[in-house]
PDB file of C-alpha atoms in Angstrom:
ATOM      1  CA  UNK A  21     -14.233  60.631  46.393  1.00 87.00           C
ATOM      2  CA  UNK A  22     -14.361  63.987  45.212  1.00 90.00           C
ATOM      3  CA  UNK A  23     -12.986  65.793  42.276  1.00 94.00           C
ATOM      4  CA  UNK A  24     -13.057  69.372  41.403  1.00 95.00           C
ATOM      5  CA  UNK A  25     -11.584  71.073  38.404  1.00 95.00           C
ATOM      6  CA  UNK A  26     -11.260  73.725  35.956  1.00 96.00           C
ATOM      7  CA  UNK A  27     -13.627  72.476  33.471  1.00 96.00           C
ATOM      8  CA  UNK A  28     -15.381  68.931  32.970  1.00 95.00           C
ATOM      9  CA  UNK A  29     -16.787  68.265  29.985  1.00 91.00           C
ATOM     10  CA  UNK A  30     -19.732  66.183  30.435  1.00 88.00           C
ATOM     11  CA  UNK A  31     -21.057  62.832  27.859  1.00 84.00           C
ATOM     12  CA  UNK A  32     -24.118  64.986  27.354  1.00 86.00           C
ATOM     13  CA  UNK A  33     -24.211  69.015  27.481  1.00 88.00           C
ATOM     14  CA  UNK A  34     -22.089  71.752  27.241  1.00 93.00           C
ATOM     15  CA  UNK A  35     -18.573  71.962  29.276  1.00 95.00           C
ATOM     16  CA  UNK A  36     -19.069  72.857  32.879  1.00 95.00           C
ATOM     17  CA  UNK A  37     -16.856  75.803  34.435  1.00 95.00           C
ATOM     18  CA  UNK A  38     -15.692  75.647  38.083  1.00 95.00           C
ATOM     19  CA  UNK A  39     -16.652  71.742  37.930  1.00 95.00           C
ATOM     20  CA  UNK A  40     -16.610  68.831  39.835  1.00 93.00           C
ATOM     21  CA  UNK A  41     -16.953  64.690  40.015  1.00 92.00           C
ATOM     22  CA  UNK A  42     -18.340  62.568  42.791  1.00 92.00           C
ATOM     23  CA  UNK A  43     -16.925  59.138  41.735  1.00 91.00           C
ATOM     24  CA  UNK A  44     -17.294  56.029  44.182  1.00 90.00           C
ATOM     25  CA  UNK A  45     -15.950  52.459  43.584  1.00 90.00           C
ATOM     26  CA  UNK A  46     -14.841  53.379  40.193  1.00 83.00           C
ATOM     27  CA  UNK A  47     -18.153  55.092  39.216  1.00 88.00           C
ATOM     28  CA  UNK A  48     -19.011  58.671  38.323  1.00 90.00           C
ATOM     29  CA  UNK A  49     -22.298  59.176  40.427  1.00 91.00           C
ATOM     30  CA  UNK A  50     -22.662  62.734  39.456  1.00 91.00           C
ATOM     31  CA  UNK A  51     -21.240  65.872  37.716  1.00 93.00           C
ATOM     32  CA  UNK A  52     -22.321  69.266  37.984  1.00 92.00           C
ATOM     33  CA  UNK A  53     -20.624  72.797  39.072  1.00 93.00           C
ATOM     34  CA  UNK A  54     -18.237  72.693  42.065  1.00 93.00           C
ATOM     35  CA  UNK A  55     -20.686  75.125  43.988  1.00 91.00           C
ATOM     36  CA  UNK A  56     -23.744  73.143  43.572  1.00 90.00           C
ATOM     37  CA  UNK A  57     -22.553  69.564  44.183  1.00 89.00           C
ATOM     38  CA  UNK A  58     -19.984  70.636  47.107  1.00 86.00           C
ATOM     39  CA  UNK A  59     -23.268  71.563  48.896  1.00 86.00           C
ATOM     40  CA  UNK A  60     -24.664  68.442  49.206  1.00 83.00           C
ATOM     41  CA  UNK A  61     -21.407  65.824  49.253  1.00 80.00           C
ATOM     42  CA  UNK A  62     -19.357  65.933  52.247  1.00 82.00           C
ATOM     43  CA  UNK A  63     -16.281  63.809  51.668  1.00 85.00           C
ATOM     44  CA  UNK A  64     -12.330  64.612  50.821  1.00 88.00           C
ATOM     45  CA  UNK A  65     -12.002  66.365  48.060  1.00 91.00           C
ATOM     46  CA  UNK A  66      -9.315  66.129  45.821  1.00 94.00           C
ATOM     47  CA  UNK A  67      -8.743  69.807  43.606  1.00 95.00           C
ATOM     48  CA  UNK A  68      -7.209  68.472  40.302  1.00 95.00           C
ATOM     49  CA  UNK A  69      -6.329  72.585  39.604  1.00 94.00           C
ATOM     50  CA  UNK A  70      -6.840  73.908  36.081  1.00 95.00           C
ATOM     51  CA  UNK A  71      -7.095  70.700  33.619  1.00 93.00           C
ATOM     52  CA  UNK A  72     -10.078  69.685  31.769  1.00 92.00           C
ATOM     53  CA  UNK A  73     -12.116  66.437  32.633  1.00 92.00           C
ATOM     54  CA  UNK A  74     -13.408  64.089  29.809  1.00 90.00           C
ATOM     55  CA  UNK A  75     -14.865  61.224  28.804  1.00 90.00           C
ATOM     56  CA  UNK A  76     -11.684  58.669  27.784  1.00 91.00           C
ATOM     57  CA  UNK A  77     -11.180  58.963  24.303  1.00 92.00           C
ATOM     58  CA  UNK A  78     -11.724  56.059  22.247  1.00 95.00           C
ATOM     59  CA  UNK A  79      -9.115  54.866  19.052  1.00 95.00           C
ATOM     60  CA  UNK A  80     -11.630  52.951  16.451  1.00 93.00           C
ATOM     61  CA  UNK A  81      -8.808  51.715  14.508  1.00 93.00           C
ATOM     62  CA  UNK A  82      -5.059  50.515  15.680  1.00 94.00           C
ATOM     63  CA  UNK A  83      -2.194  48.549  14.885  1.00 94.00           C
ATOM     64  CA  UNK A  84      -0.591  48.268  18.175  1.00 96.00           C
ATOM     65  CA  UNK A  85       1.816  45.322  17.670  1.00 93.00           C
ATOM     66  CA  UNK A  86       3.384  47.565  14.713  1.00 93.00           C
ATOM     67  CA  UNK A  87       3.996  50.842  17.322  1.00 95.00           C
ATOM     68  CA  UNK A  88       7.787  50.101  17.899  1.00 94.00           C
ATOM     69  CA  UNK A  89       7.989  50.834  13.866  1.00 92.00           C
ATOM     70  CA  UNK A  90       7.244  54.481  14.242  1.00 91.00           C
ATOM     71  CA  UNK A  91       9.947  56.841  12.827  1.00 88.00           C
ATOM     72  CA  UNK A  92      11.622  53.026  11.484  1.00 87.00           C
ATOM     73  CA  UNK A  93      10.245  53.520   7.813  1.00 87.00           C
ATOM     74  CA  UNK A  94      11.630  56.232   5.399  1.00 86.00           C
ATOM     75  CA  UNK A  95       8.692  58.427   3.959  1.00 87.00           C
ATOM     76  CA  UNK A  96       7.451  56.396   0.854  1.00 86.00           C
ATOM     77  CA  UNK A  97       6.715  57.543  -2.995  1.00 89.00           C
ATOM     78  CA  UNK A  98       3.523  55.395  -3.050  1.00 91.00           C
ATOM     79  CA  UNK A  99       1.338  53.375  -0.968  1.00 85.00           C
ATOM     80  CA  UNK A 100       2.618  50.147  -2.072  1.00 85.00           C
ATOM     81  CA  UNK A 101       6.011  51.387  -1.244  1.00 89.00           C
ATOM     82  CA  UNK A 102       4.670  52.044   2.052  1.00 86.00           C
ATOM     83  CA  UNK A 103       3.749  48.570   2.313  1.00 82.00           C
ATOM     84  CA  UNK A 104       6.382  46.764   1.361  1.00 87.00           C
ATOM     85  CA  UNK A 105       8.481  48.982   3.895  1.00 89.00           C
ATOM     86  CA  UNK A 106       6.191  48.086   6.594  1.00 85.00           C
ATOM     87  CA  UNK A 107       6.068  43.856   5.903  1.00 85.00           C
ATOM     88  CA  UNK A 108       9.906  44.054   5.797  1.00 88.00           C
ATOM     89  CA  UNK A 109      10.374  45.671   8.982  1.00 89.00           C
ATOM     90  CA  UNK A 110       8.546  43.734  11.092  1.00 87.00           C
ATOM     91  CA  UNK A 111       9.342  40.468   9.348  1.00 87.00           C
ATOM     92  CA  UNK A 112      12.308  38.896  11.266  1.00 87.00           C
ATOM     93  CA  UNK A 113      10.299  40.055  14.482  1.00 89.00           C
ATOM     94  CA  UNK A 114      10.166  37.673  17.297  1.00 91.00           C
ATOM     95  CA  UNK A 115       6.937  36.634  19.777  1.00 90.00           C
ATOM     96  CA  UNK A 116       8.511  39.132  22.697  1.00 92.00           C
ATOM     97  CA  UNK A 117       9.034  42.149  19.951  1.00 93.00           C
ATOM     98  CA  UNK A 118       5.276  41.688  19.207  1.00 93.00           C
ATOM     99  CA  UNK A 119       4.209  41.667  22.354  1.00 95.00           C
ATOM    100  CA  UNK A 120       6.148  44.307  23.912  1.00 96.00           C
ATOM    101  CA  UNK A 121       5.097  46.446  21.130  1.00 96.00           C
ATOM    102  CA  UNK A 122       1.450  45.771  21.873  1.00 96.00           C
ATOM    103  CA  UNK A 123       2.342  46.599  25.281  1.00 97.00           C
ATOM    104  CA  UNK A 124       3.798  49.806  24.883  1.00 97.00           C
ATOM    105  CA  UNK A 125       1.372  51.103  22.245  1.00 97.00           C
ATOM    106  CA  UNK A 126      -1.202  50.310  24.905  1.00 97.00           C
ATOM    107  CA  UNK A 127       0.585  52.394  27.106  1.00 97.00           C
ATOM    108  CA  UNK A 128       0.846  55.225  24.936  1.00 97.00           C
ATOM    109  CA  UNK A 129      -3.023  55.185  24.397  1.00 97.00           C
ATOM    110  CA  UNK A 130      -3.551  55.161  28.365  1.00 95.00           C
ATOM    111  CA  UNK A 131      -1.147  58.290  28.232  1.00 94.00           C
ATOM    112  CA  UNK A 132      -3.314  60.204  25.811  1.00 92.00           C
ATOM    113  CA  UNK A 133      -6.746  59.702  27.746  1.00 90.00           C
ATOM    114  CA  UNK A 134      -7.464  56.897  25.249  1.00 95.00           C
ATOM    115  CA  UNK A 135      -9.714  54.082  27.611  1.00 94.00           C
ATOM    116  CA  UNK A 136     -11.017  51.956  24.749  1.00 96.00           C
ATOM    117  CA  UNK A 137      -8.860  50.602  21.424  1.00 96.00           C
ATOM    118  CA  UNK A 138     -10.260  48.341  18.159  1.00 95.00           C
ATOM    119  CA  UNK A 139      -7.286  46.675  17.683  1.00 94.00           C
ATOM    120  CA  UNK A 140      -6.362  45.204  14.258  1.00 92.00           C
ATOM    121  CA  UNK A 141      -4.530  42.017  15.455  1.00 90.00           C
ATOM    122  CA  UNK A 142      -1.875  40.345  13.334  1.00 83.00           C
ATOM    123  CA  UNK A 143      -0.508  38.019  15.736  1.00 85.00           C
ATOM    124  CA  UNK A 144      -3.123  36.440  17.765  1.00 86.00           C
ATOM    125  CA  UNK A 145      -0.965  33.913  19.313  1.00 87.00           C
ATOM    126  CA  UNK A 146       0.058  36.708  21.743  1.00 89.00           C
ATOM    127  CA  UNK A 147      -3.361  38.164  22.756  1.00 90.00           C
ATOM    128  CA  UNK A 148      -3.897  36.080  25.986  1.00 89.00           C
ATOM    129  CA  UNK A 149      -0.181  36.909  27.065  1.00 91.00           C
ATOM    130  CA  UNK A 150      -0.987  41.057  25.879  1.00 94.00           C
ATOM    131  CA  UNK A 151      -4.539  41.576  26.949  1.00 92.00           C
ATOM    132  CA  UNK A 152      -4.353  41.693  31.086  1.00 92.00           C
ATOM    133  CA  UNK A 153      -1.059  44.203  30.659  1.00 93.00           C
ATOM    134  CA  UNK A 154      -3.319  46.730  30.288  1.00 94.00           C
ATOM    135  CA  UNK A 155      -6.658  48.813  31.908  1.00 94.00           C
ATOM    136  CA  UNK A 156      -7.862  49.626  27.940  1.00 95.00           C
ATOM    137  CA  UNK A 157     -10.790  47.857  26.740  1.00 95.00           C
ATOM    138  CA  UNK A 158      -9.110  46.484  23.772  1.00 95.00           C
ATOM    139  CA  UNK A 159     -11.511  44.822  21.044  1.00 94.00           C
ATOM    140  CA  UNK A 160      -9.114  42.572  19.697  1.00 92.00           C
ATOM    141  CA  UNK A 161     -10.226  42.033  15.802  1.00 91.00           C
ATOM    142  CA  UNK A 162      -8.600  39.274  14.158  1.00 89.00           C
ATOM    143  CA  UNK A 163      -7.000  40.483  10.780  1.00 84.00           C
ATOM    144  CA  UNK A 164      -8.280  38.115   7.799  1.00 82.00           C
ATOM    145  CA  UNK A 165      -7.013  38.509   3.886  1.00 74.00           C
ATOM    146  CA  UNK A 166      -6.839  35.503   2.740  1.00 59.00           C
ATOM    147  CA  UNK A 167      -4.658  36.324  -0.614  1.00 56.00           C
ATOM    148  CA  UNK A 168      -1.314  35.133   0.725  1.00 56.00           C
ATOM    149  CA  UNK A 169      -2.602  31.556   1.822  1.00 53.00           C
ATOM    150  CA  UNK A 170      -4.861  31.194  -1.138  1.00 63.00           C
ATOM    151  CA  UNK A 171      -7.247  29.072   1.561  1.00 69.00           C
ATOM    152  CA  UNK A 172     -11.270  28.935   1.135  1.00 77.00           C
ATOM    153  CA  UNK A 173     -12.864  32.105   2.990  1.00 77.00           C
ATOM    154  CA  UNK A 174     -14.965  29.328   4.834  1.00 82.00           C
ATOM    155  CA  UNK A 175     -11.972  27.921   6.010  1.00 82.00           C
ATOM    156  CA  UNK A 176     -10.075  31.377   7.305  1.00 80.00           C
ATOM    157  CA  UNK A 177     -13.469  32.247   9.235  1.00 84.00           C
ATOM    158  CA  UNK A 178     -13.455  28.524  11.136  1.00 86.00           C
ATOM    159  CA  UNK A 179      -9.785  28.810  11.474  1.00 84.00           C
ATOM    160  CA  UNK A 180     -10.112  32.523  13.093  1.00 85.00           C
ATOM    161  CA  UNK A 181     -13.461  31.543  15.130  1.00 89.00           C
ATOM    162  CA  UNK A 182     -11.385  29.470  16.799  1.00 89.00           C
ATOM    163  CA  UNK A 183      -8.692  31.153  18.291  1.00 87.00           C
ATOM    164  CA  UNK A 184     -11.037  33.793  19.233  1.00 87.00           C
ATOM    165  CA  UNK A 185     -12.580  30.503  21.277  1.00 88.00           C
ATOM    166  CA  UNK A 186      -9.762  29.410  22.701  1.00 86.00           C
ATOM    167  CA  UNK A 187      -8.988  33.500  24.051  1.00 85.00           C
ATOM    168  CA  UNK A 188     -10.109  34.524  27.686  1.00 80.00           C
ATOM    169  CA  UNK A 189     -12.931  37.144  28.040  1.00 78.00           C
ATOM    170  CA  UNK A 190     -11.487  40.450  28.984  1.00 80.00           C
ATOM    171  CA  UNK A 191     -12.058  43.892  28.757  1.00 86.00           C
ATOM    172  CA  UNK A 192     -13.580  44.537  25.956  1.00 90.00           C
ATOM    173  CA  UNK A 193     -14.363  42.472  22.851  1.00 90.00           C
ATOM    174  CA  UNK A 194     -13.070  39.953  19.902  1.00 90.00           C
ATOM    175  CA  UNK A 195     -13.954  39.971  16.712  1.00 89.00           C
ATOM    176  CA  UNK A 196     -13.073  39.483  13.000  1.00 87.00           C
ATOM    177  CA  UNK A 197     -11.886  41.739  10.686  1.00 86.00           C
ATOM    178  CA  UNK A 198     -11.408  41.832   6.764  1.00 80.00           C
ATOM    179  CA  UNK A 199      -7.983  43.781   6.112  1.00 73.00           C
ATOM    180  CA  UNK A 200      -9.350  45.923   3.199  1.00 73.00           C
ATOM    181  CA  UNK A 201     -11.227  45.405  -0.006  1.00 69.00           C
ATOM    182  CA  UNK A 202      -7.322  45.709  -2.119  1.00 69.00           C
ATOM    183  CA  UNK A 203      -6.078  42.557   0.720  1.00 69.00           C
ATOM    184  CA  UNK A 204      -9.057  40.350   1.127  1.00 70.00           C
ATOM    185  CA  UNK A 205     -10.994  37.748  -0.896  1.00 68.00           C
ATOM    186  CA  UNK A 206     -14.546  39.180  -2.132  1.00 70.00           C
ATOM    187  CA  UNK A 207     -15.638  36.545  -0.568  1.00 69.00           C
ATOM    188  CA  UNK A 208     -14.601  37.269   3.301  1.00 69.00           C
ATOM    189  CA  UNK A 209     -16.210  40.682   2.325  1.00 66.00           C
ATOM    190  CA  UNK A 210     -20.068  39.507   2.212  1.00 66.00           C
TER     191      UNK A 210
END
């Protein structure tokens, strides 16, 4: 298929005027201006008008099971305030909130051009349910701070090795990830 548009803003090099795409079985085989390319491609051509074309945009940090609290929490005096807000909110939350709030902050991302998410996951019991709703390559990092259960670091990493064992490959990735140096034990850190 063909594309043509306003502007396309290439992975490399400056934004191209009067563009267009030649994309076949989900691949972008070659961009370049509409006069050029339309020259030596003859197939249907699609004219996607005056919008510009980019690469998907690509969230390196996200919360997505916590999207159904926006505009829940009053605007806090301090961060800790903040916090405790937050860990109250989505305490009496069920398995389904979770996950539909996952789902639709997924959605929102695909809505914004976003094709790729690190995900900060809280509730891993839901990622093999969460993770084929949705086109995004999600890297699904499990959340570790250790504080709270007062368990050996050694024992959080086994403990969050395997679930990521137990999860189905998908798009993207899984990993592990240390909440923050004021959440986690030094020792999850090194």
């Amino acid at each position: 298929m063909f594309f043509r548009a306003r502007t396309v803003l290439p992975v490399r090099g400056l934004p191209l005027a009067d563009a267009a795409l030649w994309i076949r079985d989900g691949r972008i085989l070659e961009v370049g201006p509409w006069t050029e390319l339309r020259r030596s491609i003859h197939e249907p051509v699609v004219d996607l008008g005056e919008v510009l074309v980019h690469p998907g945009w690509v969230k390196a940090h996200c919360h997505l099971d916590l999207t159904d609290l926006a505009g829940r929490i009053a605007p806090p005096k301090t961060f800790c305030d903040w916090l405790q807000s937050l860990l109250g909110a989505r305490s009496g939350w069920s398995y389904s909130e979770y996950a539909s709030s996952w789902i639709r902050g997924a959605s929102q991302l695909l809505q914004t051009g976003t094709t790729t998410v690190v995900n900060v996951e809280s509730a891993p019991e839901m990622l093999e349910d969460v993770r084929p709703t949705t086109p995004l390559r999600v890297w699904s990092m499990l959340e570790l701070t250790g504080f709270r259960r007062e368990r050996d670091a050694q024992a959080l990493v086994a403990s969050a090795l395997e679930i990521l064992d137990r999860l189905p490959p998908g798009r993207g990735g899984l990993g592990l990830s240390p909440h923050a140096p004021y959440s986690t034990q030094p020792a999850l850190l090194t």
